[in-house]
Amino acid sequence: MPLRLTVDIEKVLSDFLRTHPDLTGLQTRFVGKTPDSTGTSWVRVTRIDGNQTDPADHLTSFLVQLDCYAGKTGGQPEANTVARHVRAAIVALAGSALDGAVIGATRIVGDLRAPDNEFGTPPRDRVILTVEIWAHA
Amino acid sequence: MGRFRPNPRFAEQQRRDPRFRRGLAEAVEPARRNADAMARAAHAPWMPKPGSGTTDVVETVTTATGVRLTIRHYDGHLVEFGSKNNPPYAPLRRGVRAAGLRLDETPK
């Protein structure tokens, strides 16, 4: 009997956001780790949690963090713009079928503007979105 | 016959009642234990607050209006949310979910 794998939510979400028609104009990169080049905006997608909700492990309750970083010159306006677009896209995602997943409910759990001090002075503007996504393969 | 008069300050009065806050603190203890274990699994604290000794990484703080879970050291924001060079270990958010509670972020 073949193994039942859960959704690769990081890949599904990144692919969805990267090709979303309302986001491509932002020229934001959707990545799994901080890119080598940080000159233009990027969103780092990290799965924080993935709870089993039924004995068959069919439906998973994922918690995903999306770090929406501004580029070198974009500042707070760019970080906010990227985050607002990503947030809207995820809210609209509920009830959709994507390549690799069927999305049930989505919920924005947190939306925090917290510049990243590890870039030195000035800190790099960043908005941290925490989203809950229910999905199955 | 009596008449019901709603108390618009009921929720606020409840929050300020010491018995209510004690009950809340008991209710969040499983979440606190989870979060503390998850923080330690990430080798926290990374930047210990002087004088904190070997007490728990995650503590429960009772305020005038409620109860909070807090990472007591200087690195709390890094451990929880990550940064350029660190992934988000998210002990507070994961600890709350592991205790079966609904998570909503209201950071201070």
mmCIF file of C-alpha atoms in Angstrom, chain A:
data_model
loop_
_atom_site.group_PDB
_atom_site.id
_atom_site.type_symbol
_atom_site.label_atom_id
_atom_site.label_comp_id
_atom_site.label_asym_id
_atom_site.label_seq_id
_atom_site.Cartn_x
_atom_site.Cartn_y
_atom_site.Cartn_z
ATOM 1 C CA MET A 1 0.000 0.000 0.000
ATOM 2 C CA PRO A 2 1.592 3.288 -1.066
ATOM 3 C CA LEU A 3 2.351 5.858 1.578
ATOM 4 C CA ARG A 4 -0.054 8.734 1.972
ATOM 5 C CA LEU A 5 2.081 11.886 1.935
ATOM 6 C CA THR A 6 0.883 15.171 3.318
ATOM 7 C CA VAL A 7 0.878 18.314 1.253
ATOM 8 C CA ASP A 8 4.203 20.086 0.677
ATOM 9 C CA ILE A 9 2.597 23.307 1.801
ATOM 10 C CA GLU A 10 5.735 25.419 1.374
ATOM 11 C CA LYS A 11 6.049 24.453 -2.294
ATOM 12 C CA VAL A 12 2.311 24.674 -2.974
ATOM 13 C CA LEU A 13 2.053 28.105 -1.406
ATOM 14 C CA SER A 14 5.233 29.453 -3.019
ATOM 15 C CA ASP A 15 4.199 28.242 -6.480
ATOM 16 C CA PHE A 16 0.730 29.718 -6.035
ATOM 17 C CA LEU A 17 1.961 33.131 -4.925
ATOM 18 C CA ARG A 18 4.775 33.257 -7.487
ATOM 19 C CA THR A 19 2.364 32.821 -10.390
ATOM 20 C CA HIS A 20 -0.589 34.778 -8.996
ATOM 21 C CA PRO A 21 -1.611 37.388 -11.594
ATOM 22 C CA ASP A 22 -2.034 40.116 -8.969
ATOM 23 C CA LEU A 23 1.425 39.507 -7.500
ATOM 24 C CA THR A 24 3.667 39.076 -10.542
ATOM 25 C CA GLY A 25 3.775 42.842 -11.058
ATOM 26 C CA LEU A 26 5.452 43.253 -7.658
ATOM 27 C CA GLN A 27 8.461 41.259 -8.907
ATOM 28 C CA THR A 28 8.770 39.728 -5.471
ATOM 29 C CA ARG A 29 10.668 36.482 -5.051
ATOM 30 C CA PHE A 30 9.077 33.615 -3.107
ATOM 31 C CA VAL A 31 11.748 31.534 -1.447
ATOM 32 C CA GLY A 32 12.393 28.947 1.223
ATOM 33 C CA LYS A 33 15.449 30.659 2.691
ATOM 34 C CA THR A 34 17.012 34.114 2.674
ATOM 35 C CA PRO A 35 18.338 34.694 -0.857
ATOM 36 C CA ASP A 36 21.998 35.536 -1.495
ATOM 37 C CA SER A 37 20.940 38.761 -3.153
ATOM 38 C CA THR A 38 18.700 40.936 -0.968
ATOM 39 C CA GLY A 39 18.454 43.946 -3.262
ATOM 40 C CA THR A 40 14.851 43.344 -4.322
ATOM 41 C CA SER A 41 11.876 42.218 -2.252
ATOM 42 C CA TRP A 42 11.297 38.610 -1.250
ATOM 43 C CA VAL A 43 8.929 36.495 0.813
ATOM 44 C CA ARG A 44 10.386 33.631 2.818
ATOM 45 C CA VAL A 45 7.842 30.850 3.282
ATOM 46 C CA THR A 46 8.384 28.644 6.347
ATOM 47 C CA ARG A 47 6.171 25.851 7.613
ATOM 48 C CA ILE A 48 6.033 26.217 11.413
ATOM 49 C CA ASP A 49 3.536 23.494 12.209
ATOM 50 C CA GLY A 50 1.482 20.770 10.592
ATOM 51 C CA ASN A 51 -1.031 19.088 12.874
ATOM 52 C CA GLN A 52 -2.642 15.784 12.072
ATOM 53 C CA THR A 53 -6.421 16.216 12.382
ATOM 54 C CA ASP A 54 -7.741 12.726 11.686
ATOM 55 C CA PRO A 55 -6.484 9.135 12.129
ATOM 56 C CA ALA A 56 -5.770 8.756 8.404
ATOM 57 C CA ASP A 57 -3.642 11.926 8.402
ATOM 58 C CA HIS A 58 -5.605 13.103 5.395
ATOM 59 C CA LEU A 59 -6.354 16.704 6.356
ATOM 60 C CA THR A 60 -3.551 18.761 7.879
ATOM 61 C CA SER A 61 -3.772 21.981 9.832
ATOM 62 C CA PHE A 62 -0.676 23.886 8.767
ATOM 63 C CA LEU A 63 0.757 26.993 10.365
ATOM 64 C CA VAL A 64 2.918 28.930 7.923
ATOM 65 C CA GLN A 65 5.015 32.046 8.453
ATOM 66 C CA LEU A 66 5.594 34.373 5.500
ATOM 67 C CA ASP A 67 8.337 36.957 6.030
ATOM 68 C CA CYS A 68 7.621 39.756 3.558
ATOM 69 C CA TYR A 69 10.855 41.712 3.141
ATOM 70 C CA ALA A 70 11.309 45.004 1.307
ATOM 71 C CA GLY A 71 14.174 45.395 -1.137
ATOM 72 C CA LYS A 72 17.152 47.602 -0.382
ATOM 73 C CA THR A 73 15.348 50.843 -1.219
ATOM 74 C CA GLY A 74 11.694 49.861 -0.859
ATOM 75 C CA GLY A 75 11.348 50.516 2.839
ATOM 76 C CA GLN A 76 8.180 50.284 4.854
ATOM 77 C CA PRO A 77 5.858 51.037 1.893
ATOM 78 C CA GLU A 78 7.190 48.109 -0.103
ATOM 79 C CA ALA A 79 7.108 45.671 2.812
ATOM 80 C CA ASN A 80 3.521 46.674 3.532
ATOM 81 C CA THR A 81 2.478 46.440 -0.110
ATOM 82 C CA VAL A 82 3.928 42.969 -0.540
ATOM 83 C CA ALA A 83 2.376 41.756 2.710
ATOM 84 C CA ARG A 84 -1.054 43.146 1.901
ATOM 85 C CA HIS A 85 -1.063 41.440 -1.490
ATOM 86 C CA VAL A 86 0.127 38.132 -0.052
ATOM 87 C CA ARG A 87 -2.447 38.314 2.711
ATOM 88 C CA ALA A 88 -5.272 38.981 0.254
ATOM 89 C CA ALA A 89 -4.169 36.138 -2.004
ATOM 90 C CA ILE A 90 -4.129 33.678 0.879
ATOM 91 C CA VAL A 91 -7.544 34.732 2.124
ATOM 92 C CA ALA A 92 -8.921 34.228 -1.391
ATOM 93 C CA LEU A 93 -7.270 30.811 -1.562
ATOM 94 C CA ALA A 94 -9.794 29.127 0.731
ATOM 95 C CA GLY A 95 -11.784 26.452 -1.060
ATOM 96 C CA SER A 96 -9.427 26.179 -4.030
ATOM 97 C CA ALA A 97 -7.813 23.210 -5.749
ATOM 98 C CA LEU A 98 -4.156 23.728 -6.608
ATOM 99 C CA ASP A 99 -1.458 21.581 -8.132
ATOM 100 C CA GLY A 100 -0.590 19.304 -5.227
ATOM 101 C CA ALA A 101 -3.277 20.314 -2.746
ATOM 102 C CA VAL A 102 -6.899 21.027 -2.027
ATOM 103 C CA ILE A 103 -7.178 24.003 0.282
ATOM 104 C CA GLY A 104 -9.958 24.082 2.836
ATOM 105 C CA ALA A 105 -9.949 27.039 5.156
ATOM 106 C CA THR A 106 -7.342 29.751 5.566
ATOM 107 C CA ARG A 107 -7.061 32.160 8.481
ATOM 108 C CA ILE A 108 -4.716 35.059 9.085
ATOM 109 C CA VAL A 109 -3.482 34.518 12.633
ATOM 110 C CA GLY A 110 -0.908 37.306 12.798
ATOM 111 C CA ASP A 111 0.201 40.346 10.790
ATOM 112 C CA LEU A 112 3.202 41.981 12.458
ATOM 113 C CA ARG A 113 5.472 44.700 11.102
ATOM 114 C CA ALA A 114 8.866 43.923 12.622
ATOM 115 C CA PRO A 115 11.960 45.282 10.849
ATOM 116 C CA ASP A 116 14.872 42.854 10.832
ATOM 117 C CA ASN A 117 17.844 44.250 12.758
ATOM 118 C CA GLU A 118 20.231 41.612 11.453
ATOM 119 C CA PHE A 119 20.687 43.686 8.312
ATOM 120 C CA GLY A 120 22.480 46.317 10.370
ATOM 121 C CA THR A 121 21.612 49.994 10.112
ATOM 122 C CA PRO A 122 19.053 50.728 8.929
ATOM 123 C CA PRO A 123 17.111 47.537 9.693
ATOM 124 C CA ARG A 124 15.388 45.924 6.716
ATOM 125 C CA ASP A 125 11.658 46.496 6.663
ATOM 126 C CA ARG A 126 9.655 43.303 7.054
ATOM 127 C CA VAL A 127 6.085 42.233 7.719
ATOM 128 C CA ILE A 128 5.561 38.804 9.301
ATOM 129 C CA LEU A 129 2.357 37.045 8.332
ATOM 130 C CA THR A 130 1.284 33.949 10.250
ATOM 131 C CA VAL A 131 -1.410 31.967 8.487
ATOM 132 C CA GLU A 132 -3.338 28.828 9.300
ATOM 133 C CA ILE A 133 -4.096 26.678 6.257
ATOM 134 C CA TRP A 134 -6.142 23.477 6.206
ATOM 135 C CA ALA A 135 -5.193 21.322 3.234
ATOM 136 C CA HIS A 136 -5.106 17.792 1.878
ATOM 137 C CA ALA A 137 -3.484 16.139 -1.116
#
